[in-house]
mmCIF file of C-alpha atoms in Angstrom:
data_model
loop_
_atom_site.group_PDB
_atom_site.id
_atom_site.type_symbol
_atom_site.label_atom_id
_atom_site.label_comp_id
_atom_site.label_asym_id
_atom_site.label_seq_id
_atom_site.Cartn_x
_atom_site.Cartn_y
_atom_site.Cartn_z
ATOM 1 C CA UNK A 244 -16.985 -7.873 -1.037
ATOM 2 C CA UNK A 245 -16.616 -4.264 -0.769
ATOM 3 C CA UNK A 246 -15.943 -2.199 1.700
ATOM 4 C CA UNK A 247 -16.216 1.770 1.801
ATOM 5 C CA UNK A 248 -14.995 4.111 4.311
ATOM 6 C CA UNK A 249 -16.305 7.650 4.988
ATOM 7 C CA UNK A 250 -16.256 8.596 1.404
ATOM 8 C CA UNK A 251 -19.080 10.846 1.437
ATOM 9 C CA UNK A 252 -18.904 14.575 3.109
ATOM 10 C CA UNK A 253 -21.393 15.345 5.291
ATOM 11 C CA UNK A 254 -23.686 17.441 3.353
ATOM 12 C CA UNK A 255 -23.569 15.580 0.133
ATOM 13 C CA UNK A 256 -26.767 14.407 -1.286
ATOM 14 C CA UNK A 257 -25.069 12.082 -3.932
ATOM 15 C CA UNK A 258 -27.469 8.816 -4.050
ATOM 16 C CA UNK A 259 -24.697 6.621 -3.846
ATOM 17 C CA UNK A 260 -25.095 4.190 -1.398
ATOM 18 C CA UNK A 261 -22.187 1.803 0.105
ATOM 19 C CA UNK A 262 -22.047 -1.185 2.238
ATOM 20 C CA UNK A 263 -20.905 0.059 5.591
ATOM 21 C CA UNK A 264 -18.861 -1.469 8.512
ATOM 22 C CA UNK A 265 -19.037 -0.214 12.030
ATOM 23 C CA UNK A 266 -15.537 1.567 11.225
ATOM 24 C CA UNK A 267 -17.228 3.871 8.508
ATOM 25 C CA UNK A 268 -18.324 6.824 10.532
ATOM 26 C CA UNK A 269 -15.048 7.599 11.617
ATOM 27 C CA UNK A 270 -13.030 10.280 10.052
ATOM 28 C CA UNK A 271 -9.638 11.139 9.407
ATOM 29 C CA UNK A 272 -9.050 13.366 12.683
ATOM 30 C CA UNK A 273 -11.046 10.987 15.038
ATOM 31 C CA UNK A 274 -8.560 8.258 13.938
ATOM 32 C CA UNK A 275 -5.839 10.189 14.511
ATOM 33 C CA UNK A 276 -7.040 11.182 18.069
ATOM 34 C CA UNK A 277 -7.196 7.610 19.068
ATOM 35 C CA UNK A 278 -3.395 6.736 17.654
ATOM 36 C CA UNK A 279 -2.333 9.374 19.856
ATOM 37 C CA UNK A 280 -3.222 7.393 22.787
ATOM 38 C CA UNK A 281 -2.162 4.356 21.121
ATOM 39 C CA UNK A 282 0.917 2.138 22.056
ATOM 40 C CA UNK A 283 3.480 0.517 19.563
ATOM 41 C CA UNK A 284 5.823 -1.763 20.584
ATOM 42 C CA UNK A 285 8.050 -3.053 17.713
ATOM 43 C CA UNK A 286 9.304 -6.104 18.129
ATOM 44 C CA UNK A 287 13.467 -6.475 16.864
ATOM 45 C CA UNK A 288 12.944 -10.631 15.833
ATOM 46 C CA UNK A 289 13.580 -10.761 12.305
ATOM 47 C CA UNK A 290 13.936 -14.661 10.462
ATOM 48 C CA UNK A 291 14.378 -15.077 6.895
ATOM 49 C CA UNK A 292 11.843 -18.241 7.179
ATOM 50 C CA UNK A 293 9.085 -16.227 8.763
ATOM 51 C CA UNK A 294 9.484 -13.058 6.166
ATOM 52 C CA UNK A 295 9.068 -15.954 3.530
ATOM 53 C CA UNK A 296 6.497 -17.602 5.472
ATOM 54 C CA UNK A 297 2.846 -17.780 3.698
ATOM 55 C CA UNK A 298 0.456 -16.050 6.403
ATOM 56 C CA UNK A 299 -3.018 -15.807 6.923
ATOM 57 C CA UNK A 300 -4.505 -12.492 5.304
ATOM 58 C CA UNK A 301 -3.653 -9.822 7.303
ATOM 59 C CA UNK A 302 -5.438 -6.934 5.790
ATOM 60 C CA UNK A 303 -8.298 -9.049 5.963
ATOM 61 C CA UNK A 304 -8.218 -9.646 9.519
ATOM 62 C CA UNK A 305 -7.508 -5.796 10.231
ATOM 63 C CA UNK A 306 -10.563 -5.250 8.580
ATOM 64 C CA UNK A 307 -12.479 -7.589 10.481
ATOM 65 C CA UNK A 308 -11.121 -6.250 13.280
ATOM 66 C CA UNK A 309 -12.047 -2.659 12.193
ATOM 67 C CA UNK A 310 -15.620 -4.062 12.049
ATOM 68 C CA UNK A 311 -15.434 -5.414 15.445
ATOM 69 C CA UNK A 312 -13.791 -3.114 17.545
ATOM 70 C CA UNK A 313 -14.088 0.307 15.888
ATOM 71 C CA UNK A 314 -9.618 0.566 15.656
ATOM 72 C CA UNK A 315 -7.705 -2.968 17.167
ATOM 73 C CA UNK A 316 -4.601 -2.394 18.885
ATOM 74 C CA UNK A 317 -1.419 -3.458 18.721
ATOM 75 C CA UNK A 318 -2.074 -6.341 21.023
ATOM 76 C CA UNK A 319 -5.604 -7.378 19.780
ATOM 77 C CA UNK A 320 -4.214 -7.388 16.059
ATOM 78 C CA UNK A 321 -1.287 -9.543 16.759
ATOM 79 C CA UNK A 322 -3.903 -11.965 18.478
ATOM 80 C CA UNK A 323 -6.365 -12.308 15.920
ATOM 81 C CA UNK A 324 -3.723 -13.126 13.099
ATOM 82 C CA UNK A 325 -2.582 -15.880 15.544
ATOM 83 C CA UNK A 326 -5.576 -17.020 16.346
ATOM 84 C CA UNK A 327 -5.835 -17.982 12.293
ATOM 85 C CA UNK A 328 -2.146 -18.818 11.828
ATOM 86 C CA UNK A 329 -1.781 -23.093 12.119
ATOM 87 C CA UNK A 330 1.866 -23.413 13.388
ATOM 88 C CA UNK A 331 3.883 -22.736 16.440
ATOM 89 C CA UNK A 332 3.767 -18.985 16.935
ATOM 90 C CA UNK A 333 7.293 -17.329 17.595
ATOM 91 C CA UNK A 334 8.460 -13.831 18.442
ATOM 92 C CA UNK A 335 9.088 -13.469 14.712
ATOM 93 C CA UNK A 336 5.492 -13.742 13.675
ATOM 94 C CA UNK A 337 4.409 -11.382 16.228
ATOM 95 C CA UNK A 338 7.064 -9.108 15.302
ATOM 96 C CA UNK A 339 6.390 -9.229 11.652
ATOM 97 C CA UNK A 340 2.504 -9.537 12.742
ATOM 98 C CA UNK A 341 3.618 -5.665 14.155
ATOM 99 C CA UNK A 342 4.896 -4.676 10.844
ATOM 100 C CA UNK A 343 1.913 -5.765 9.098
ATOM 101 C CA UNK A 344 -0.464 -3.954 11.823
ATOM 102 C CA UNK A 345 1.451 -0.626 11.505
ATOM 103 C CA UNK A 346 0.906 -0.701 7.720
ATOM 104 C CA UNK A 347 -2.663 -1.338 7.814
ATOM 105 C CA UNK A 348 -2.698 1.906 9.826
ATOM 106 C CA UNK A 349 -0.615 3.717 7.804
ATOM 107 C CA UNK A 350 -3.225 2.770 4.400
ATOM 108 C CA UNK A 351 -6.709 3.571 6.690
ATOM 109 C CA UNK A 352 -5.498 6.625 7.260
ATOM 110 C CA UNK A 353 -5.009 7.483 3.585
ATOM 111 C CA UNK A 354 -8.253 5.878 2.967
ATOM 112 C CA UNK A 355 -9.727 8.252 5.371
ATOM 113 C CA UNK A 356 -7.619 10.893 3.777
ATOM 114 C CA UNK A 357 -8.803 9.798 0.420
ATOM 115 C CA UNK A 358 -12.630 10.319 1.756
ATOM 116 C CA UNK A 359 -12.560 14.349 2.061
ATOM 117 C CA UNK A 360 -11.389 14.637 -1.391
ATOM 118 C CA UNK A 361 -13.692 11.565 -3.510
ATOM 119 C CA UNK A 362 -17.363 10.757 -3.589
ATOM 120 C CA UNK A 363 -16.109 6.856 -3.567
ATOM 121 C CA UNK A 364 -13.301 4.620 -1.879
ATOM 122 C CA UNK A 365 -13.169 1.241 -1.563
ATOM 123 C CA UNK A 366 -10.650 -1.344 -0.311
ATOM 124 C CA UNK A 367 -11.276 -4.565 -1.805
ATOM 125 C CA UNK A 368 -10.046 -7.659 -0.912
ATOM 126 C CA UNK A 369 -9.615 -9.340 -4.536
ATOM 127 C CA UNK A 370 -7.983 -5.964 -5.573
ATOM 128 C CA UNK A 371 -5.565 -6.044 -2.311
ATOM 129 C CA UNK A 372 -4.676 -9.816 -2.540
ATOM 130 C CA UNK A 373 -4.336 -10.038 -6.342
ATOM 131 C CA UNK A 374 -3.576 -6.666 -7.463
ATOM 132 C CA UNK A 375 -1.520 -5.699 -4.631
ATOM 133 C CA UNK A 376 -3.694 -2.603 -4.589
ATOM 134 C CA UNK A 377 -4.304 -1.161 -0.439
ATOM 135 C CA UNK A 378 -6.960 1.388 -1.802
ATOM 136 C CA UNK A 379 -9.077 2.151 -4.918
ATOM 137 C CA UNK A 380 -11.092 5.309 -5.799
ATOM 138 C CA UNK A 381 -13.598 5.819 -8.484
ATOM 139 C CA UNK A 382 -13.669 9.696 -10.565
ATOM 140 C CA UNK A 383 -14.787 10.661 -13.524
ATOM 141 C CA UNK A 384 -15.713 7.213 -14.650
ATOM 142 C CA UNK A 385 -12.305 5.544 -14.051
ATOM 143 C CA UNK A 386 -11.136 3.382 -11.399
ATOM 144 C CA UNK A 387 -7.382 4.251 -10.015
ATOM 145 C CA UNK A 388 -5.178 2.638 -7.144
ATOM 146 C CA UNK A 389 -3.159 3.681 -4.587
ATOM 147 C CA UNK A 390 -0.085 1.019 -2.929
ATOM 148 C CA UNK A 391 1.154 2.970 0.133
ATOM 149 C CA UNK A 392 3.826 2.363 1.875
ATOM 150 C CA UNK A 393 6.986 4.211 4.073
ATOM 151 C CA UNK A 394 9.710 5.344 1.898
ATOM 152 C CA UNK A 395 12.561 3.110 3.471
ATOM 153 C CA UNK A 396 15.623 1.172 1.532
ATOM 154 C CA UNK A 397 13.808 -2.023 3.068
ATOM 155 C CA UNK A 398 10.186 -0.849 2.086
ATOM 156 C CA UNK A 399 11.406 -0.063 -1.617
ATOM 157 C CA UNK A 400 12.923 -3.115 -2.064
ATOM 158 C CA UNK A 401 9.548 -5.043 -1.164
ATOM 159 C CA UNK A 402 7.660 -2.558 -2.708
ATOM 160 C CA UNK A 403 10.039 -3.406 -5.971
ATOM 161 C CA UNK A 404 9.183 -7.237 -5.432
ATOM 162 C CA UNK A 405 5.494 -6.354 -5.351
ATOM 163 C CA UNK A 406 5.417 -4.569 -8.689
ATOM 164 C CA UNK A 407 6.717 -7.724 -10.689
ATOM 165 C CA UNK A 408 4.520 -9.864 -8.899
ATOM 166 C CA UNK A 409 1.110 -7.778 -9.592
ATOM 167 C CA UNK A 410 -0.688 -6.664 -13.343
ATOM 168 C CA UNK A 411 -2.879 -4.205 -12.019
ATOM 169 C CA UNK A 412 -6.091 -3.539 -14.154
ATOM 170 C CA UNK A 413 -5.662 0.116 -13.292
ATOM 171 C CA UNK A 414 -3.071 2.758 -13.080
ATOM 172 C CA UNK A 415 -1.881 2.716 -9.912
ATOM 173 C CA UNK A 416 0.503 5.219 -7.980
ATOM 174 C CA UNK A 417 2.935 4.636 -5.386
ATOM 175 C CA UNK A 418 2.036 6.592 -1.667
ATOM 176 C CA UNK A 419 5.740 7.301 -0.171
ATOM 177 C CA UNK A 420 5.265 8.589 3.512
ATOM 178 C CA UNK A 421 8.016 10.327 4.380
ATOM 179 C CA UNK A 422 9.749 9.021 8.201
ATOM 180 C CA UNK A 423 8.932 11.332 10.648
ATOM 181 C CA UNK A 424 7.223 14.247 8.322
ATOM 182 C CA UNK A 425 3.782 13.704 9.963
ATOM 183 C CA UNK A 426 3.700 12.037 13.238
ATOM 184 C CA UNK A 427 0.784 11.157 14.591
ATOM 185 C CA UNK A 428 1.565 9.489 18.451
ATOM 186 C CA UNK A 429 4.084 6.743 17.314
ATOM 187 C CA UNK A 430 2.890 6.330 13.957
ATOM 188 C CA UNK A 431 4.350 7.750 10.461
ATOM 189 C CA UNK A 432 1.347 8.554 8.293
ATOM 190 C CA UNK A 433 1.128 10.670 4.916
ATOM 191 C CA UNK A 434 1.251 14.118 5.185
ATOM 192 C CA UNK A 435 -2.191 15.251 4.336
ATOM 193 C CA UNK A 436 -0.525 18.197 2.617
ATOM 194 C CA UNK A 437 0.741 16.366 0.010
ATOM 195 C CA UNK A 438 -3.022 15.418 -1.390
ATOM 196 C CA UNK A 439 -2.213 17.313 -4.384
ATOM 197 C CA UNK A 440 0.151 14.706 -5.955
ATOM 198 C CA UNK A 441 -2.843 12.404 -5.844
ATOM 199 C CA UNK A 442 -5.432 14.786 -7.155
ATOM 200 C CA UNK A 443 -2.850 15.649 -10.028
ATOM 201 C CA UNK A 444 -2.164 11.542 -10.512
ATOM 202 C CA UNK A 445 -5.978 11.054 -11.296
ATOM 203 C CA UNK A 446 -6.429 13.519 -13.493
ATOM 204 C CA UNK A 447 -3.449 12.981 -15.650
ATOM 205 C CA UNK A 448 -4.216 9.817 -16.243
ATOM 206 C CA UNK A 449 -8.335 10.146 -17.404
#
């Protein structure tokens, strides 16, 4: 299903109404209050076989998490993908279990980011497993995507896999973060400042 995230300012009286997780009333600040409190540990395993390795669905159980417990940690993330993984569990997978939880905070912030500027955004799970699409926003009648991601060598190159793998059935534009620009506690998030190249994207393309 659908879920949408704090996409409607507080004195709007649109009539749209959105399913709404326990994680919806949170805004873009509050989040980044909490990640300033928040550890990060990251974890130096790297093997080849575990980067290849099919996992369970980890945006999916972030967002059950989100539901759950308001914003997992590091520690409570890395548990709940093992706690659906069937295999012997190595410092690998909770390295690249790190990885994954990192970029799931990187994206809810944008989402959240996303929600001061658009009546509606929605992360979808058929749109994020098949699509490779991390957020979606509806305006003036048309449907556009959003893949974000940290502008690395190693993050490109994935991010270059991703694109031949996916058709999207919407345009969709590419989210750079920029290291260190806008720190929030340990974690690299967009800038908010740089909102305009995504208000210009979606009108361009109507």
């Amino acid at each position: 299903g659908v879920l949408a995230v704090s996409v409607l300012p507080a004195d709007s009286s649109s009539s749209q109404h959105f399913r709404k997780g326990a994680f919806c009333s949170m805004t873009r600040t509050q989040l980044e209050d909490i990640l300033r409190h928040y550890s990060l540990n990251f974890l130096p395993q790297r093997q080849r076989e575990v980067e290849d390795e099919r996992f369970p669905p980890m945006a999916v159980i972030f967002r059950q998490c989100l539901e759950s417990d308001r914003l997992p940690t590091q520690d409570k993330f890395i548990h709940a993908v093992q706690s659906q993984y069937e295999g012997t569990w190595t410092p690998a997978h909770s390295a690249r279990a790190t990885r994954a939880y990192v970029a799931n905070i990187q994206q809810y912030h944008f989402e959240l980011l996303l929600g001061e500027i658009f009546h509606q955004v929605e992360w979808n799970e058929s749109l994020d497993l098949r699509e490779g699409i991390d957020v979606a926003v509806h305006h003036k009648g048309k449907q556009f995507g959003f893949a974000v991601h940290v502008q690395t060598p190693r993050a490109d190159s994935f991010v270059e896999r991703k694109r031949n793998r996916y058709r999207p059935s919407m345009p969709v534009l590419d989210v750079l973060i920029q290291p260190r620009r806008y720190c929030v506690g340990r974690f690299w998030l967009y800038h908010p400042q740089d909102i305009g190249e995504v208000i210009a994207f979606t009108e361009t393309n109507q």
